[in-house]
Amino acid sequence: ERGHGPYQPHEPGYGLDQPEYSPYDDQIPDPKARMLAIQNAKAYLLKTSTKSGLNLYDHLANVLTKILDEQPTNTVDIIENISKDVKWARFQKKMDTLRDEYEILSTFEDAEKCKALFIKGEENEEVIEEEIGQSPLPNVMETAFYFEQAGIGLSKDESYYIFLALKNLTSVQPIQTCRFWGKILGLEMNYIIAEVQLREGEEEEEAGEEVTEEEGKGMDEVEEQDEEKQKEDEPPKSTYKPPPDIPKEANGTGANKFVYFVCNEPGKPWVKLPPVTPAQIVCARKIKKFFTGRLHAPIVSFPPFPGNEANYLRAQIARISAGTQVSPTGFYQFPEEDDEEEARDTYEENPDFEPPSVAEMVDSLSTWAHHVKNILKQGRCVWINPQKSEEKNEDEDEEEEEEEEMGEQQEETGPPLLTLLSEDEGIKDIPAWTAQHSTNLIPQHSVAIIQSNRWPGAYAFASGRKFENIYFGWGHKYSPENYTPILPPPVQEEYPSGPAITEARDPTLEEELAFKAAQEALAAGEEEEEEEEAEEDD
Amino acid sequence: ERVWFWGCIQGVRGSYYIAEGLRPDRAAPRIRLYSFNCLDWKLLTPATKEMVAQAEQLKGRFQGDPSFEYSFAEINPQAAEKLFGGGMEPVIKEEARLIATIEQIDKAVGIVPRGAFVKTPLGSVHENRHFEGLSLVEAKKLSSYFHFTEPVNLTNKTLLEKANLDPSTDFLDSLEHDIPKGSWSVQLEKGGAVVVLRSLLWLGLTFYHVPMTKQYGYIYFGTGEKNMDLPFML
């Protein structure tokens, strides 16, 4: 007999309205841990699948009900088919008209960028053939091979990508020499840095100079307004002049000898870093900050850094280059016409260079020499007297002459170019450089490697005539002491108070009259005395 | 039972290569060995609290010579008295400093992905055979990585968070609440094929994981000094 109402015998759920079989029985909270575990397990089974809208608990219940209803033979062997059948029976046409948006994986986007690297440029094919002999492109893979002997470097894949990215750079920019400088790690992204010398005459006008010109015009306008206002009794103008800005070195000399291009990953466009100013170097010496990987990030620090992350990066690159770019002694020499007096700026390759053996290069540090100029405390490589520079405003010849006059400030000197490494100071009792062979097992083919202890992450290798420097690290100097930020300057003192400026009450009328009377009495007394004296003289 | 290459601590005159051996219960204290040429390995004694306390006073690079003695009298006489009590000489050998440093690094920044290890009801910890790797979305979050040491913060979580925890996989501290905030740098490399975490507290500790696979691991390559300037640098 077919009855009416819920839970007919043939329907699933039959019998579930009995008090002990209801699925909601165990909702009564039970303090025992075991019941809690059972509840959790059941809750897990009841979790709905996001794909099909079913949950395991209901599905199992359906399958078991179907089996009990139909009672097939050899159930255990066909249980999977029964389960599939139950799922098919529940098939509902997908009425959801929303389509999943096609999600572009970030992997795909990155691959697209890298793909651009591998495409060969179509234009200028003839020009390329002529220039192949003098290509400025460095052989990154060869350098990577030598550094790999010491366990330093990036993976072959990444080196090759960097190689292709540098090739792109040289084809886009007018470059004379190019070198892979290294990689600086950052919090969100890393920087890959290329050191480049642009061809002469192709340098762009500095954006910085344009800015100062505009500021000059702005100053003139302000002065005119001030003159107009002077008729209106302005408060006295402050005579304080801030100490003059030390001018940055011209492109192509000193700290700005090379131009640096950075990119976050090979495949991304190369960005040119602005030239570095002495103020930035001086400030960079006082702060220690991680790079985030975004060039426009502000640097929040004390003393406040004049610039954003791109400037800080450039300043650190300048410091690292000045401190750790080395070459075997004698590889570079000074051209002979140079005067002893003049600051030695340039060097050229020595054609008669005889490379010392690898063992010699490792044993003694005097076989290595710096070939980048040391940066003075002022922030420049060539000292400039800021007093003089105020008078002759933008005379660029200043930078080539040595300042022999002692102005108000002491002239700063630093170690000259091509100093031997053995003269580098150590830090406390740690030598400035550590040298080792790349391998002790095969001395014929081993390479001499030195690493800097002052700038951890700077390495250099030498093998016969080949040598190269590289930097992999976070971009900070090593100091055994903890970093202490500079304290703010002391509070300016007030003008000392004394009787001259202390306020006093004005005298009242009676006091003034009394004072006047006393004065007159005194004056009358004096006159009498004078008259007496005059009488006596007579 | 298993041996991992832990990393390399670079001293001024030589580098220590360190290997760690694990017992069947992965949470048990590990056995550590060091070598200069990866051929001859020497066993290190387990770390003790005194060793760690003494080594914290030392600053500067490792020298590269395990019998080098740091003299406390020069460094910090008051601390020397406190730590050594009476009778013992206030020196500490570089070997002890090495042990203490490795222990500190493992404790502070030794990390594993979530779900890679399970805790059995008996308390021992094993690798999870069903661990198939974190998904790309999970791999970018700091909460999917755990410190592989005794948990400190676990019991301080709110009830709401605790309800979502699964006691077999979530028995360790996650990286989310590390102080100072931002002391980990998470980067995806190779277009998302590998996620790399670098610790900023111990510069040189690098952890990698290939999402959707079982591959992960960490290694330390550095000078063995804690970066005490971290709060200034962030």
Coordinates of N, CA and C in Angstrom, one line a residue, chain B residues 30-227:
Chain B
R30 N 68.4 17.1 17.0 CA 69.1 16.6 15.8 C 70.6 16.4 16.1
I31 N 71.2 15.6 15.3 CA 72.6 15.4 15.4 C 73.3 16.2 14.4
R32 N 74.4 16.9 14.8 CA 75.0 17.8 13.9 C 76.5 17.5 13.7
L33 N 76.9 17.6 12.4 CA 78.3 17.3 12.1 C 78.9 18.5 11.3
Y34 N 80.2 18.7 11.4 CA 80.8 19.8 10.6 C 82.0 19.3 9.9
S35 N 82.3 20.0 8.9 CA 83.5 19.6 8.1 C 84.1 20.8 7.4
F36 N 85.4 20.7 7.0 CA 85.9 21.8 6.2 C 86.0 21.5 4.8
N37 N 86.0 20.2 4.4 CA 86.2 19.8 3.0 C 85.1 18.8 2.6
C38 N 84.1 18.7 3.4 CA 83.0 17.7 3.1 C 83.4 16.3 2.9
L39 N 84.6 16.0 3.4 CA 85.1 14.6 3.4 C 85.2 14.0 4.8
D40 N 85.8 14.8 5.7 CA 86.0 14.4 7.0 C 85.0 15.1 7.9
W41 N 84.1 14.4 8.5 CA 83.1 15.0 9.3 C 83.3 14.8 10.8
K42 N 83.1 15.8 11.6 CA 83.3 15.7 13.0 C 82.0 15.9 13.7
L43 N 81.7 15.2 14.8 CA 80.5 15.3 15.4 C 80.5 16.5 16.4
L44 N 79.3 17.1 16.5 CA 79.2 18.2 17.5 C 78.3 17.8 18.6
T45 N 78.7 18.2 19.8 CA 77.9 17.8 21.0 C 76.6 18.6 20.9
P46 N 75.5 18.1 21.5 CA 74.3 18.8 21.5 C 74.4 20.1 22.3
A47 N 73.5 21.0 21.9 CA 73.6 22.4 22.5 C 73.0 22.4 23.9
T48 N 73.6 23.2 24.7 CA 73.0 23.4 26.1 C 72.6 24.8 26.2
K49 N 71.8 25.1 27.2 CA 71.3 26.4 27.4 C 72.5 27.4 27.8
E50 N 73.5 26.9 28.5 CA 74.6 27.8 28.9 C 75.3 28.2 27.7
M51 N 75.5 27.2 26.8 CA 76.3 27.5 25.6 C 75.6 28.6 24.8
V52 N 74.3 28.4 24.7 CA 73.6 29.4 23.9 C 73.7 30.8 24.5
A53 N 73.5 30.8 25.9 CA 73.6 32.1 26.6 C 75.0 32.7 26.4
Q54 N 76.0 31.9 26.5 CA 77.4 32.5 26.3 C 77.6 33.0 24.9
A55 N 77.1 32.2 23.9 CA 77.4 32.5 22.6 C 76.7 33.8 22.2
E56 N 75.6 34.1 22.8 CA 74.9 35.3 22.5 C 75.7 36.6 22.8
Q57 N 76.7 36.4 23.7 CA 77.5 37.6 24.0 C 78.5 37.9 22.9
L58 N 78.8 36.9 22.1 CA 79.9 37.1 21.1 C 79.4 37.8 19.9
K59 N 80.3 38.6 19.4 CA 79.9 39.3 18.2 C 81.0 39.2 17.2
G60 N 80.7 39.4 15.9 CA 81.8 39.4 14.9 C 81.8 38.1 14.2
R61 N 82.7 38.0 13.3 CA 82.8 36.8 12.4 C 83.3 35.6 13.1
F62 N 83.0 34.5 12.5 CA 83.7 33.3 13.0 C 85.1 33.3 12.4
Q63 N 86.0 32.7 13.1 CA 87.4 32.7 12.6 C 87.7 31.6 11.6
G64 N 87.0 30.5 11.7 CA 87.4 29.4 10.8 C 88.3 28.4 11.5
D65 N 88.5 28.5 12.8 CA 89.3 27.5 13.5 C 88.6 27.1 14.7
P66 N 88.2 25.8 14.8 CA 87.3 25.4 15.8 C 87.9 25.5 17.2
S67 N 89.2 25.6 17.3 CA 89.7 25.6 18.7 C 90.1 27.0 19.1
F68 N 89.7 28.0 18.3 CA 90.0 29.4 18.6 C 89.2 29.7 19.9
E69 N 89.8 30.5 20.8 CA 89.1 30.8 22.0 C 88.8 32.3 22.1
Y70 N 87.5 32.5 22.3 CA 87.1 33.9 22.5 C 87.2 34.2 24.0
S71 N 87.9 35.3 24.3 CA 88.1 35.6 25.7 C 87.0 36.5 26.2
F72 N 86.3 36.1 27.2 CA 85.2 37.0 27.7 C 85.7 38.2 28.4
A73 N 86.9 38.0 29.0 CA 87.4 39.1 29.8 C 87.5 40.4 29.0
E74 N 87.8 40.2 27.7 CA 87.9 41.4 26.8 C 86.6 41.9 26.5
I75 N 85.7 41.0 26.2 CA 84.4 41.4 25.6 C 83.5 42.0 26.6
N76 N 83.2 41.3 27.6 CA 82.2 41.8 28.5 C 82.4 41.2 29.9
P77 N 83.2 41.8 30.7 CA 83.5 41.2 32.0 C 82.3 40.9 32.9
Q78 N 81.4 41.8 32.8 CA 80.2 41.6 33.8 C 79.4 40.3 33.3
A79 N 79.2 40.2 32.0 CA 78.4 39.1 31.6 C 79.2 37.8 31.9
A80 N 80.5 37.9 31.8 CA 81.3 36.7 32.0 C 81.1 36.2 33.4
E81 N 81.1 37.1 34.3 CA 81.0 36.7 35.7 C 79.6 36.1 35.9
K82 N 78.6 36.7 35.3 CA 77.3 36.2 35.5 C 77.1 34.8 35.0
L83 N 77.7 34.6 33.8 CA 77.4 33.3 33.1 C 78.3 32.2 33.6
F84 N 79.5 32.6 34.0 CA 80.3 31.5 34.3 C 80.4 31.1 35.8
G85 N 79.7 31.9 36.6 CA 79.7 31.6 38.0 C 81.1 31.7 38.5
G86 N 81.5 30.8 39.3 CA 82.9 30.8 39.8 C 83.7 29.6 39.3
G87 N 84.9 29.8 39.2 CA 85.7 28.6 39.0 C 86.1 28.4 37.5
M88 N 85.2 28.6 36.6 CA 85.5 28.3 35.2 C 86.1 29.5 34.6
E89 N 86.9 29.1 33.6 CA 87.6 30.2 32.9 C 86.7 30.9 31.9
P90 N 86.7 32.2 31.9 CA 85.8 32.9 31.0 C 86.3 32.9 29.5
V91 N 86.4 31.7 29.0 CA 86.6 31.7 27.5 C 85.6 30.7 26.9
I92 N 85.4 30.9 25.7 CA 84.5 30.0 25.0 C 85.1 29.7 23.6
K93 N 85.1 28.4 23.3 CA 85.7 27.9 22.1 C 84.8 28.2 20.9
E94 N 85.4 28.3 19.8 CA 84.6 28.6 18.6 C 83.7 27.4 18.3
E95 N 84.1 26.2 18.7 CA 83.2 25.1 18.4 C 81.9 25.2 19.2
A96 N 82.0 25.6 20.4 CA 80.8 25.8 21.2 C 79.9 26.9 20.6
R97 N 80.6 28.0 20.1 CA 79.8 29.0 19.4 C 79.1 28.5 18.2
L98 N 79.8 27.6 17.5 CA 79.2 27.0 16.3 C 78.0 26.3 16.6
I99 N 78.1 25.4 17.7 CA 76.9 24.6 18.1 C 75.8 25.5 18.4
A100 N 76.1 26.5 19.2 CA 75.0 27.4 19.7 C 74.4 28.2 18.5
T101 N 75.2 28.6 17.6 CA 74.6 29.3 16.5 C 73.7 28.5 15.6
I102 N 74.1 27.2 15.4 CA 73.3 26.4 14.5 C 72.0 26.1 15.3
E103 N 72.1 25.9 16.6 CA 70.8 25.7 17.3 C 69.9 26.9 17.3
Q104 N 70.5 28.1 17.4 CA 69.7 29.3 17.4 C 69.0 29.5 16.0
I105 N 69.8 29.2 15.0 CA 69.2 29.4 13.6 C 68.1 28.4 13.4
D106 N 68.3 27.2 13.7 CA 67.2 26.2 13.5 C 66.0 26.6 14.3
K107 N 66.2 27.1 15.5 CA 65.1 27.4 16.4 C 64.3 28.6 15.8
A108 N 65.1 29.6 15.4 CA 64.5 30.8 15.0 C 63.9 30.8 13.6
V109 N 64.6 30.2 12.7 CA 64.1 30.4 11.3 C 64.1 29.1 10.5
G110 N 64.2 28.0 11.2 CA 64.0 26.7 10.4 C 62.6 26.5 10.1
I111 N 62.2 26.5 8.9 CA 60.8 26.5 8.5 C 60.4 25.3 7.6
V112 N 59.2 24.9 7.7 CA 58.6 23.9 6.8 C 57.3 24.3 6.4
P113 N 56.8 23.8 5.2 CA 55.4 24.1 4.8 C 54.4 23.4 5.7
R114 N 53.2 24.0 5.7 CA 52.1 23.5 6.5 C 51.6 22.2 5.9
G115 N 51.5 21.2 6.7 CA 51.0 19.9 6.2 C 52.1 19.0 5.8
A116 N 53.4 19.5 5.9 CA 54.4 18.6 5.5 C 54.7 17.5 6.5
F117 N 54.4 17.9 7.8 CA 54.7 17.0 8.9 C 53.4 16.8 9.7
V118 N 53.2 15.5 10.1 CA 52.0 15.2 11.0 C 52.5 14.8 12.3
K119 N 51.7 15.0 13.3 CA 52.0 14.6 14.7 C 51.1 13.4 14.9
T120 N 51.7 12.3 15.3 CA 50.8 11.1 15.7 C 50.3 11.3 17.1
P121 N 49.2 10.6 17.4 CA 48.6 10.7 18.7 C 49.6 10.4 19.8
L122 N 50.7 9.6 19.5 CA 51.6 9.3 20.5 C 52.6 10.4 20.7
G123 N 52.6 11.4 19.9 CA 53.5 12.6 20.1 C 54.6 12.7 19.2
S124 N 54.9 11.6 18.5 CA 56.1 11.7 17.6 C 55.7 12.3 16.2
V125 N 56.6 12.9 15.5 CA 56.4 13.7 14.4 C 56.9 13.0 13.1
H126 N 56.1 12.8 12.1 CA 56.6 12.2 10.9 C 56.4 13.0 9.7
E127 N 57.0 12.7 8.6 CA 56.6 13.3 7.3 C 55.3 12.8 6.9
N128 N 54.5 13.7 6.3 CA 53.2 13.4 5.8 C 53.2 12.8 4.4
R129 N 52.9 11.6 4.3 CA 53.0 11.0 2.9 C 52.0 11.5 2.0
H130 N 50.9 12.1 2.5 CA 49.9 12.7 1.6 C 50.1 14.1 1.3
F131 N 51.2 14.6 1.7 CA 51.5 16.1 1.4 C 51.8 16.2 0.0
E132 N 51.0 17.0 -0.7 CA 51.2 17.2 -2.1 C 51.7 18.6 -2.5
G133 N 52.1 19.3 -1.5 CA 52.6 20.7 -1.8 C 51.5 21.7 -1.6
L134 N 52.0 22.9 -1.4 CA 51.0 24.0 -1.2 C 50.6 24.5 -2.6
S135 N 49.4 25.0 -2.7 CA 49.0 25.6 -4.0 C 49.7 27.0 -4.1
L136 N 49.6 27.5 -5.3 CA 50.3 28.8 -5.6 C 49.8 29.9 -4.7
V137 N 48.5 29.9 -4.5 CA 47.9 30.9 -3.6 C 48.4 30.8 -2.2
E138 N 48.4 29.6 -1.7 CA 48.8 29.3 -0.3 C 50.3 29.6 -0.2
A139 N 51.0 29.4 -1.2 CA 52.5 29.5 -1.1 C 52.9 30.9 -0.9
K140 N 52.1 31.9 -1.3 CA 52.5 33.3 -1.1 C 52.2 33.8 0.3
K141 N 51.4 33.0 1.1 CA 51.0 33.5 2.4 C 52.0 33.0 3.4
L142 N 52.3 33.9 4.3 CA 53.2 33.5 5.4 C 52.6 32.5 6.4
S143 N 51.3 32.5 6.4 CA 50.7 31.6 7.4 C 50.8 30.1 7.0
S144 N 51.2 29.8 5.7 CA 51.3 28.4 5.3 C 52.7 27.8 5.7
Y145 N 53.5 28.6 6.4 CA 54.8 28.0 6.8 C 54.9 28.0 8.3
F146 N 55.6 27.0 8.8 CA 55.7 26.8 10.3 C 57.1 26.8 10.7
H147 N 57.4 27.3 11.9 CA 58.7 27.0 12.5 C 58.8 25.6 13.0
F148 N 59.9 25.0 12.7 CA 59.9 23.6 13.1 C 60.6 23.5 14.5
T149 N 60.0 24.0 15.5 CA 60.5 23.9 16.9 C 59.3 23.9 17.8
E150 N 59.6 23.8 19.1 CA 58.5 23.8 20.1 C 57.6 25.0 19.9
P151 N 56.4 24.9 19.8 CA 55.5 26.0 19.5 C 55.4 26.9 20.8
V152 N 55.4 28.2 20.5 CA 55.3 29.1 21.6 C 53.9 29.8 21.6
N153 N 53.5 30.2 20.4 CA 52.3 31.0 20.3 C 51.0 30.2 20.2
L154 N 51.2 28.9 20.1 CA 50.0 28.1 19.7 C 48.8 28.2 20.7
T155 N 49.2 28.2 22.0 CA 48.1 28.2 22.9 C 47.5 29.6 23.1
N156 N 48.1 30.6 22.5 CA 47.6 32.0 22.7 C 46.6 32.4 21.7
K157 N 46.3 31.5 20.8 CA 45.4 31.9 19.7 C 43.9 32.0 20.3
T158 N 43.1 32.8 19.6 CA 41.7 32.9 20.0 C 41.0 31.6 19.7
L159 N 39.9 31.5 20.4 CA 39.1 30.3 20.2 C 38.6 30.1 18.8
L160 N 38.4 31.2 18.1 CA 37.9 31.1 16.7 C 39.0 30.5 15.9
E161 N 40.2 31.0 16.1 CA 41.3 30.4 15.3 C 41.5 28.9 15.6
K162 N 41.4 28.6 16.9 CA 41.7 27.3 17.3 C 40.7 26.3 16.7
A163 N 39.5 26.8 16.5 CA 38.5 25.8 15.9 C 38.8 25.3 14.6
N164 N 39.6 26.2 13.8 CA 40.0 25.7 12.5 C 41.2 24.9 12.4
L165 N 41.9 24.8 13.5 CA 43.1 24.0 13.5 C 42.9 22.5 13.5
D166 N 43.8 21.9 12.8 CA 43.7 20.4 12.8 C 44.9 19.9 13.6
P167 N 44.6 19.3 14.8 CA 45.8 19.0 15.7 C 46.9 18.1 15.0
S168 N 46.6 17.4 14.0 CA 47.7 16.6 13.5 C 48.6 17.4 12.6
T169 N 48.2 18.4 11.9 CA 49.1 19.2 11.1 C 49.4 20.6 11.6
D170 N 48.5 21.1 12.4 CA 48.8 22.5 12.9 C 49.3 22.5 14.3
F171 N 50.4 21.8 14.5 CA 50.9 21.8 15.9 C 52.1 22.7 16.1
L172 N 52.4 23.5 15.1 CA 53.6 24.4 15.2 C 53.2 25.9 15.0
D173 N 54.1 26.8 15.4 CA 53.9 28.2 15.2 C 54.0 28.6 13.7
S174 N 53.1 29.4 13.3 CA 53.2 29.8 11.9 C 54.1 31.1 11.8
L175 N 54.4 31.5 10.6 CA 55.3 32.6 10.5 C 54.6 34.0 10.6
E176 N 53.3 33.9 10.6 CA 52.6 35.2 10.5 C 52.9 36.1 11.6
H177 N 53.1 35.5 12.8 CA 53.2 36.4 14.0 C 54.6 36.7 14.4
D178 N 55.6 36.5 13.5 CA 57.0 36.7 13.8 C 57.2 38.2 14.1
I179 N 58.0 38.4 15.1 CA 58.4 39.8 15.4 C 59.8 40.1 14.9
P180 N 60.2 41.1 14.3 CA 59.3 42.2 13.8 C 58.6 41.8 12.6
K181 N 57.5 42.4 12.3 CA 56.7 42.1 11.2 C 57.4 42.4 9.9
G182 N 57.4 41.5 9.0 CA 58.2 41.8 7.8 C 59.6 41.3 7.8
S183 N 59.9 40.3 8.7 CA 61.2 39.8 8.8 C 61.4 38.7 7.8
W184 N 60.5 38.4 7.0 CA 60.6 37.4 5.9 C 60.4 38.1 4.6
S185 N 61.2 37.7 3.6 CA 60.9 38.2 2.3 C 60.5 37.0 1.4
V186 N 59.3 37.2 0.8 CA 58.7 36.1 0.0 C 58.8 36.5 -1.4
Q187 N 59.4 35.6 -2.2 CA 59.5 36.0 -3.7 C 59.1 34.7 -4.5
L188 N 58.5 35.0 -5.6 CA 58.3 33.9 -6.6 C 59.3 34.0 -7.7
E189 N 59.9 33.0 -8.0 CA 60.9 33.0 -9.1 C 60.5 32.2 -10.2
K190 N 61.1 32.4 -11.3 CA 60.9 31.6 -12.5 C 59.4 31.6 -12.9
G191 N 58.7 32.7 -12.8 CA 57.3 32.8 -13.2 C 56.4 32.0 -12.3
G192 N 56.8 31.9 -11.0 CA 55.9 31.2 -10.1 C 56.2 29.7 -10.0
A193 N 57.3 29.3 -10.6 CA 57.6 27.9 -10.5 C 58.2 27.5 -9.1
V194 N 58.8 28.5 -8.5 CA 59.4 28.3 -7.2 C 59.1 29.4 -6.3
V195 N 58.9 29.2 -5.0 CA 58.7 30.3 -4.1 C 59.9 30.2 -3.1
V196 N 60.5 31.4 -2.9 CA 61.7 31.5 -2.1 C 61.4 32.4 -0.9
L197 N 61.7 31.9 0.3 CA 61.6 32.8 1.4 C 63.0 33.0 2.0
R198 N 63.3 34.3 2.2 CA 64.6 34.6 2.8 C 64.4 35.2 4.1
S199 N 65.1 34.8 5.1 CA 65.0 35.4 6.4 C 65.8 36.7 6.5
L200 N 65.3 37.7 7.1 CA 66.1 39.0 7.3 C 66.7 39.0 8.6
L201 N 66.3 38.1 9.5 CA 66.9 38.1 10.9 C 68.2 37.4 10.9
W202 N 68.3 36.3 10.2 CA 69.6 35.6 10.0 C 69.8 35.7 8.5
L203 N 70.6 36.7 8.1 CA 70.8 36.9 6.7 C 71.6 35.7 6.1
G204 N 71.0 35.1 5.1 CA 71.7 33.9 4.5 C 70.8 32.7 4.6
L205 N 69.7 32.7 5.4 CA 68.9 31.6 5.4 C 67.9 31.7 4.3
T206 N 67.9 30.7 3.5 CA 67.0 30.7 2.3 C 66.1 29.4 2.3
F207 N 64.8 29.5 2.1 CA 63.9 28.4 2.1 C 63.3 28.4 0.7
Y208 N 63.2 27.2 0.1 CA 62.5 27.2 -1.2 C 61.4 26.1 -1.1
H209 N 60.4 26.3 -2.0 CA 59.4 25.3 -2.1 C 58.8 25.3 -3.5
V210 N 58.7 24.2 -4.2 CA 58.1 24.2 -5.5 C 56.6 23.9 -5.3
P211 N 55.7 24.8 -5.6 CA 54.3 24.6 -5.3 C 53.8 23.4 -6.0
M212 N 52.8 22.7 -5.4 CA 52.1 21.5 -6.0 C 53.1 20.3 -6.1
T213 N 54.2 20.4 -5.5 CA 55.1 19.2 -5.4 C 55.6 19.0 -4.0
K214 N 56.2 17.9 -3.8 CA 56.7 17.7 -2.4 C 58.0 18.3 -2.1
Q215 N 58.6 19.1 -3.0 CA 59.9 19.6 -2.8 C 60.0 20.8 -2.0
Y216 N 60.8 20.8 -1.0 CA 61.0 22.0 -0.1 C 62.3 21.8 0.6
G217 N 62.8 22.8 1.2 CA 64.0 22.7 2.0 C 64.6 24.0 2.3
Y218 N 65.4 24.1 3.3 CA 66.1 25.3 3.6 C 67.6 25.1 3.8
I219 N 68.3 26.2 3.6 CA 69.8 26.1 3.7 C 70.3 27.4 4.2
Y220 N 71.4 27.4 4.9 CA 72.0 28.6 5.4 C 73.3 28.8 4.8
F221 N 73.5 30.0 4.2 CA 74.8 30.3 3.7 C 75.2 31.6 4.1
G222 N 76.0 31.7 5.1 CA 76.3 33.1 5.6 C 77.3 33.1 6.6
T223 N 77.4 34.2 7.3 CA 78.5 34.4 8.3 C 78.1 34.0 9.7
G224 N 76.9 33.5 9.9 CA 76.6 33.1 11.2 C 76.3 34.2 12.2
E225 N 75.9 35.3 11.8 CA 75.7 36.4 12.7 C 74.2 36.9 12.6
K226 N 73.6 37.1 13.7 CA 72.3 37.6 13.7 C 72.2 39.0 13.3
N227 N 71.2 39.4 12.6 CA 71.1 40.8 12.1 C 70.4 41.6 13.1

